[in-house]
Amino acid sequence: MIHAMVMTGPKQPLKLRQFSEPALEPGAVLLQTLGSEVCGTDVHLWHGQLAGVPYPIIPGHVSVGRVAAIGGAAADVDGQPLTLGQVVTFLDVYGSCGRCWYCTVAHATTRCPQRKVYGITLSADDGLLGGWGEYIYLRPGVHIMALPDGLPWETFLAAGCGLPTALHAVTLAEIQFGDTVVVQGSGPVGLSAAILAQLRGAGRLIVIGGPELRLDMARALGADAVINIGTTDEATRHAQVRELTGGRGADITIEATGVASAVPEGMRLTRDAGRYVVVGQYTNAGAVPFNPHLDLNQKHLDIRGCWGSDVGHVYRSLQVLARYHTQFPWAQFISERYALSHAQQALEDVAAQRVVKALILP
Amino acid sequence: MIHAMVMTGPKQPLKLRQFSEPALEPGAVLLQTLGSEVCGTDVHLWHGQLAGVPYPIIPGHVSVGRVAAIGGAAADVDGQPLTLGQVVTFLDVYGSCGRCWYCTVAHATTRCPQRKVYGITLSADDGLLGGWGEYIYLRPGVHIMALPDGLPWETFLAAGCGLPTALHAVTLAEIQFGDTVVVQGSGPVGLSAAILAQLRGAGRLIVIGGPELRLDMARALGADAVINIGTTDEATRHAQVRELTGGRGADITIEATGVASAVPEGMRLTRDAGRYVVVGQYTNAGAVPFNPHLDLNQKHLDIRGCWGSDVGHVYRSLQVLARYHTQFPWAQFISERYALSHAQQALEDVAAQRVVKALILP
Amino acid sequence: MIHAMVMTGPKQPLKLRQFSEPALEPGAVLLQTLGSEVCGTDVHLWHGQLAGVPYPIIPGHVSVGRVAAIGGAAADVDGQPLTLGQVVTFLDVYGSCGRCWYCTVAHATTRCPQRKVYGITLSADDGLLGGWGEYIYLRPGVHIMALPDGLPWETFLAAGCGLPTALHAVTLAEIQFGDTVVVQGSGPVGLSAAILAQLRGAGRLIVIGGPELRLDMARALGADAVINIGTTDEATRHAQVRELTGGRGADITIEATGVASAVPEGMRLTRDAGRYVVVGQYTNAGAVPFNPHLDLNQKHLDIRGCWGSDVGHVYRSLQVLARYHTQFPWAQFISERYALSHAQQALEDVAAQRVVKALILP
Amino acid sequence: MIHAMVMTGPKQPLKLRQFSEPALEPGAVLLQTLGSEVCGTDVHLWHGQLAGVPYPIIPGHVSVGRVAAIGGAAADVDGQPLTLGQVVTFLDVYGSCGRCWYCTVAHATTRCPQRKVYGITLSADDGLLGGWGEYIYLRPGVHIMALPDGLPWETFLAAGCGLPTALHAVTLAEIQFGDTVVVQGSGPVGLSAAILAQLRGAGRLIVIGGPELRLDMARALGADAVINIGTTDEATRHAQVRELTGGRGADITIEATGVASAVPEGMRLTRDAGRYVVVGQYTNAGAVPFNPHLDLNQKHLDIRGCWGSDVGHVYRSLQVLARYHTQFPWAQFISERYALSHAQQALEDVAAQRVVKALILP
């Protein structure tokens, strides 16, 4: 029998459930889970803040495992055949149809209505379709990626889904060499964005966030200045950013907070003709006022919203990690490791921001 | 003596003032005014809604004239020497320094702090620096452009500053072939944007605006559908746009209204992963609420604010007009022509939206 | 029995072959062919100039048909269910895997190694997989598109594969309002590029090509100037383009000739810091000399090669045709219609450039 | 009296000449030279390979100096007033008119016909207009930039004009996270491009060049693989790059060699739908053959030529150096320092590639 941790509904305690070993369809792959991350999305799932979730679910949308069984043959994104025992990861999103208008005309695959997400929009009643279990069942067509040589799998999980999400956002940010970049938020997305900004040649990096545990991490990874939201108000933060930028404001601002009021604040932190990427508004935190004349039009602001990541973002994250993980402290994002049976504690520690990143090691 | 109409201050009646003939500096040019437009900005000036205006001013920032005198030698943007009697226009903005950070590093010349604008930020006490007069004094360095052969100068004024402003916005909109484009606003900027959308190969064009006089013009220039803001509420407009777009919303929305609440409405009219250009928020019309999760992040919206135009926008407007003015009814934008002495009436007719476009013919 | 015209090998006469009515897999669709185009690629196929062609083939990669049978259920790209009797077209390319590195990371689906092309890389031994037959078998997954209301299907075929190919090229060309555009080549791709350049707001359009039959069409669709390659040499063409562009050269040049020497010529026709799109080098016509310093580096040229089209290009072509086909003479591209039994004559007429566009009407 | 080294004509020995102290126009600045670089362009000047050079000239187009005198008042690009004794650099290019078609419509200031270049297109007969002298006369309007705090001026000169040139090229290259980048050439431009590729998050970096002295530097700055052109032929290099890229070729290739045959080779080293930036073809090295079908069209290649740099490139180079000069070995590019009187030797050492970078310290 295989054990997995199941979230039966919003605000319900997680339960350990037993599953029988699945039979493999052609092209399916069974992974023995090495580890799976706990991220803010799991807290949202537990708080019932996401729509369309088919509880019960097995949480865990970014995971690493060892290939335990293959349904005939399967290959990774590079076209290489998978082998038993190989350590791989996979894109949580699968089933993007490749045929609908969003996939083929708009080239916006993250808006494909057919897409399903491991650990989020697949039910535990349909199998081992999330990472917080001893095994994960990868349906045919799941995008599987080998971990590059020399990249420890724990480091990949330490970066977690925050890295491809940040990579999506920083790509849209179109940072130019020497730009001053402000990152709003010091959670896993914000911290990875702060690293990636340096891998776009940012000239000055300012991280606005909290608590101190996370700001220390921001300093350690290279932030030139750090502003604690717990001890400042908007006016002070605005003044500090202007002070650091010769009065002009940030060339590029990246929002990764989840707090609605951070968005109009971010517009104001950005310079005239600058660019603002909003990636952190993953759940509905209500409406906020902004001034279209002052905050957008007069300053020629370019604002880009984004969400989630596609195969390319995860593939590129792997390449970036493989080459730069010794230069930047992604591995240190892991504050705590938990056994499968302690998943409830992991969830609560992340909810309370007592840790930067928590891992489940089944 | 030379006559020009002077706006002495906000809400003051215009006054006809006499000026002596100016001596020309080297490189300066004296134009005998053929015509000058009256635009919404002139109404804003008269209502005192713009900051930093050095009243008294001679309004009129888009004008056409005949070269009456040249201070030595001067050339147009193409490098061709000017000749006496030639019919030319010029960019109202001049004095962008070409040396500051905005000009040289950010390449955002419309944000250069040195820029001055004929008819807006130059004082009548300093000379004939606006179009509502018998002559206009072009200081050395003003960007002068010859009117292309075959383009009637009245047609150029009919398009007025709305055309280069719209061209700026439509360029930023990055319309793709076959896109559905919604234009919010049916004033001179909105109408020119509606024409230009067709000159980017839009597949469907929807204009939202009013009053009927302007919507008739929108229909005449090619709009596939027209929605009257006077007889609809936001929910109805939203439903109509969804109906026309297979439920998805506009690929591209361009705002040209000046009404703050149009901006969050426009976000919602645009499809997931679409683009929204906000060009109409020229004056401060207050704050409005929007929902960062629903209106921006979840839908992967790309929002771009812009304002004004540069040499390239006006130069390109001239090329577009020269080639397409017989195909689209720019010339019909002119509702009324006024003698210099009737400028006050022109201003009031534009303020009341009794006309689409008014010209002063000194 | 179903009749289709088969190309058994390079330079062999076409043969009419009989096929039995196919059984439909789930998701497959049988089309009763209304018409199919004859294009330059078919000539290349007949001359044996393309690699990897699995002769015997049924040529015809752009076709329109009436839905005659559906294997269960099938939908078009917009997600609408297909109905019997409906008039549709489909993308010739199918089978792009959506999983390989080119599909998911590079987002270059036209380079997917799994892609197959109706009428080109599918064998007649495997079924009715080309357009020159009474019926066409659309395998599950083929991208089907309904013809928009009001668009005559013959007009769609008149534009043929030249239109989406040109749309691909003109999209890459990033024409700005008022640009001078030179199109090299006056075949179906060149002529559609010339139309599309006007639907990007080109300020001046110059077509270089021949013979006179095609240049007349170029004039009719709006070319401001036409240069006959049969009566000019490179130096003359260069001088004429410079003359028409104030000495600067074209802002944008689009190559659609198939002649290798046209490529370095096109580099020289383009202005400094201009852009050059090469779409016509579909077969290997040998090497040509160019000067990297003069032709590329010193002039800051931007050169983009492209080939073929994807779903989006065809979908957008349909939108553009539906809205603008009464404004531009695509329908007149058809010089001749041929019964299925006269396909050999059609092929020879296209090879000899006796026609602009030939249709097979089975 | 002030001493400066003068190049009187192609292939003539340099001569030390005396100049009297210049009187300063309003806005002009006199710099006491701290150092000036010797670069490949100076070798081209000496070999007579550049057109339009007004010999005699004072070479030296990238220099650092101390403000010795100010003609009234002058400010840097950031708008800060200059002060006596301050250490600054300046853009060699000055006089871009800001009024011509290239400056205002095409936004291609590096193609402005009015531009002049210190050390290259300004004559020694007109003053101290190059860096190889005890003082440099900066005319009004020269773009002056303060050296950021903490950046040693020798490090700025070590990077020299190679850095902004490489920054221009790498910006055009639009490297995406994780891309494999091949740099052709290991001179100052190539080496800076190799560093900057890492500051765009390249996943793999391959440098092709020579001799070993320079390849050692490439290894030291982070190249993952190095290929010596002296010991390989094109076929071997091609095979090695394919081997390192899973058979696909480089995502991005950047040419910085000056050798014409490197350009078609670089096209072939790049993967399908990849991008190729050609920056090294600064002088006319003759024509080379390429195959438009195989090398450009079929592979959907994007090729971009560029040359030189503008204010923004140098400004951004300063920001990048200030933040990353301790991480990358720009300072070690300096192989040798020469007194003003030994400039001839410096020139010959650079010509013979005996050094990576040589400095003149007057």
Coordinates of C-alpha atoms in Angstrom, one line a residue, chain A residues 106-289:
Chain A
A106 CA -3.1 33.8 -28.5
H107 CA 0.0 31.7 -27.5
A108 CA -1.1 32.1 -23.9
T109 CA -1.0 28.5 -22.8
T110 CA -1.4 29.5 -19.1
R111 CA -4.9 30.5 -20.1
C112 CA -5.9 27.2 -21.7
P113 CA -9.2 26.1 -20.2
Q114 CA -8.2 22.4 -20.4
R115 CA -5.1 22.7 -18.2
K116 CA -5.0 20.7 -15.0
V117 CA -2.6 21.1 -12.1
Y118 CA -1.1 18.3 -10.0
G119 CA -1.7 19.0 -6.3
I120 CA -4.3 21.7 -7.0
T121 CA -7.1 20.8 -9.5
L122 CA -6.8 17.0 -9.6
S123 CA -8.8 14.9 -7.1
A124 CA -7.2 12.3 -4.8
D125 CA -10.2 10.2 -5.8
D126 CA -8.6 9.9 -9.2
G127 CA -5.2 8.7 -7.9
L128 CA -1.8 9.8 -6.7
L129 CA -2.0 13.2 -8.4
G130 CA -0.1 15.3 -5.9
G131 CA 3.4 15.4 -4.3
W132 CA 2.7 14.8 -0.6
G133 CA 2.7 11.0 -0.9
E134 CA 5.2 8.1 -1.2
Y135 CA 4.5 7.9 -5.0
I136 CA 3.2 10.1 -7.7
Y137 CA 1.4 8.9 -10.8
L138 CA 2.4 10.9 -13.9
R139 CA -0.3 10.6 -16.5
P140 CA 0.7 10.2 -20.2
G141 CA 1.6 13.6 -21.5
V142 CA 2.9 15.1 -18.3
H143 CA 6.0 17.2 -19.1
I144 CA 8.9 15.4 -17.4
M145 CA 12.4 17.0 -17.0
A146 CA 15.6 15.3 -15.9
L147 CA 17.5 17.1 -13.2
P148 CA 20.8 18.4 -14.7
D149 CA 24.0 16.7 -13.5
G150 CA 25.4 18.3 -10.4
L151 CA 22.1 20.0 -9.3
P152 CA 21.1 18.5 -5.9
W153 CA 17.4 17.8 -5.9
E154 CA 16.9 19.5 -2.5
T155 CA 18.2 22.7 -4.1
F156 CA 15.6 22.4 -6.8
L157 CA 12.9 22.0 -4.2
A158 CA 14.3 24.8 -2.2
A159 CA 13.8 27.1 -5.1
G160 CA 10.4 25.4 -5.6
C161 CA 7.6 26.9 -7.6
G162 CA 8.7 30.3 -6.6
L163 CA 11.6 30.2 -9.1
P164 CA 9.7 29.5 -12.3
T165 CA 7.0 31.9 -11.2
A166 CA 9.7 34.5 -10.6
L167 CA 11.4 33.6 -13.9
H168 CA 8.1 34.2 -15.7
A169 CA 7.8 37.6 -14.0
V170 CA 11.4 38.7 -14.5
T171 CA 11.2 37.7 -18.2
L172 CA 8.2 40.0 -18.6
A173 CA 10.0 42.7 -16.7
E174 CA 12.6 43.1 -19.5
I175 CA 15.2 44.4 -17.1
Q176 CA 18.0 46.3 -18.9
F177 CA 21.6 46.3 -17.9
G178 CA 22.1 48.6 -14.9
D179 CA 18.5 49.1 -14.1
T180 CA 17.4 49.7 -10.5
V181 CA 15.0 46.9 -9.6
V182 CA 12.6 47.0 -6.6
V183 CA 11.1 43.7 -5.5
Q184 CA 8.0 44.0 -3.4
G185 CA 7.7 40.9 -1.2
S186 CA 10.3 38.6 0.3
G187 CA 8.6 35.2 0.1
P188 CA 9.9 32.5 -2.2
V189 CA 8.8 34.3 -5.4
G190 CA 10.2 37.6 -4.3
L191 CA 13.5 36.1 -3.2
S192 CA 13.9 34.2 -6.5
A193 CA 13.0 37.4 -8.4
A194 CA 15.7 39.2 -6.5
I195 CA 18.3 36.7 -7.5
L196 CA 17.1 36.6 -11.1
A197 CA 17.2 40.4 -11.3
Q198 CA 21.0 40.1 -10.7
L199 CA 21.1 37.5 -13.5
R200 CA 19.7 40.2 -15.8
G201 CA 22.4 42.6 -14.8
A202 CA 20.4 44.9 -12.5
G203 CA 22.5 47.8 -11.3
R204 CA 20.8 48.2 -7.9
L205 CA 18.4 45.8 -6.1
I206 CA 16.0 46.9 -3.4
V207 CA 13.8 44.4 -1.6
I208 CA 10.7 45.5 0.4
G209 CA 9.3 42.9 2.7
G210 CA 9.4 41.1 6.0
P211 CA 9.8 39.6 8.5
E212 CA 13.4 40.0 9.4
L213 CA 14.2 36.3 8.8
R214 CA 13.3 36.8 5.1
L215 CA 15.0 40.2 4.9
D216 CA 18.2 38.6 6.1
M217 CA 17.9 36.1 3.3
A218 CA 17.4 39.0 0.9
R219 CA 20.6 40.6 2.2
A220 CA 22.4 37.3 1.9
L221 CA 21.4 36.9 -1.8
G222 CA 22.6 40.3 -2.8
A223 CA 20.0 43.0 -2.1
D224 CA 21.7 46.4 -2.0
A225 CA 19.0 47.8 0.2
V226 CA 16.2 46.3 2.2
I227 CA 13.1 48.0 3.5
N228 CA 11.0 46.3 6.3
I229 CA 7.3 46.7 5.7
G230 CA 6.7 46.1 9.4
T231 CA 8.4 49.3 10.5
T232 CA 7.6 51.7 7.6
D233 CA 4.5 53.2 6.0
E234 CA 4.0 53.8 2.3
A235 CA 5.3 57.4 2.4
T236 CA 8.5 56.3 4.0
R237 CA 9.1 53.5 1.6
H238 CA 8.4 55.9 -1.3
A239 CA 10.9 58.4 0.1
Q240 CA 13.5 55.7 0.6
V241 CA 13.2 54.4 -3.0
R242 CA 13.4 57.9 -4.4
E243 CA 16.4 58.6 -2.2
L244 CA 18.1 55.5 -3.6
T245 CA 17.3 56.3 -7.2
G246 CA 18.3 60.0 -7.6
G247 CA 14.7 61.0 -7.2
R248 CA 13.4 59.1 -10.2
G249 CA 12.0 55.8 -8.8
A250 CA 12.7 52.3 -9.8
D251 CA 13.3 51.4 -13.5
I252 CA 11.5 48.1 -12.9
T253 CA 9.3 47.0 -10.0
I254 CA 8.2 43.4 -9.4
E255 CA 5.3 42.7 -7.1
A256 CA 5.2 39.4 -5.2
T257 CA 3.2 40.2 -2.1
G258 CA -0.4 39.0 -2.3
V259 CA -1.5 42.3 -0.7
A260 CA -3.8 44.4 -2.9
S261 CA -2.6 47.8 -1.6
A262 CA 0.9 46.9 -2.7
V263 CA -0.2 47.3 -6.3
P264 CA -0.9 51.1 -6.4
E265 CA 2.1 51.6 -4.1
G266 CA 4.2 49.7 -6.7
M267 CA 3.0 52.0 -9.5
R268 CA 4.2 55.0 -7.5
L269 CA 7.6 53.4 -6.7
T270 CA 8.3 53.0 -10.4
R271 CA 9.8 55.8 -12.4
D272 CA 8.2 57.6 -15.4
A273 CA 8.2 55.3 -18.4
G274 CA 9.3 52.4 -16.2
R275 CA 7.8 48.9 -16.0
Y276 CA 5.8 47.1 -13.3
V277 CA 5.2 43.4 -13.2
V278 CA 2.4 42.1 -10.9
V279 CA 2.8 38.4 -10.1
G280 CA 1.7 38.1 -6.5
Q281 CA -2.0 38.7 -6.6
Y282 CA -2.8 35.0 -6.7
T283 CA -6.0 35.3 -4.7
N284 CA -8.7 37.9 -4.5
A285 CA -7.8 40.3 -1.8
G286 CA -10.3 42.9 -2.8
A287 CA -10.4 46.2 -4.6
V288 CA -8.0 49.2 -4.1
P289 CA -8.1 52.8 -5.4

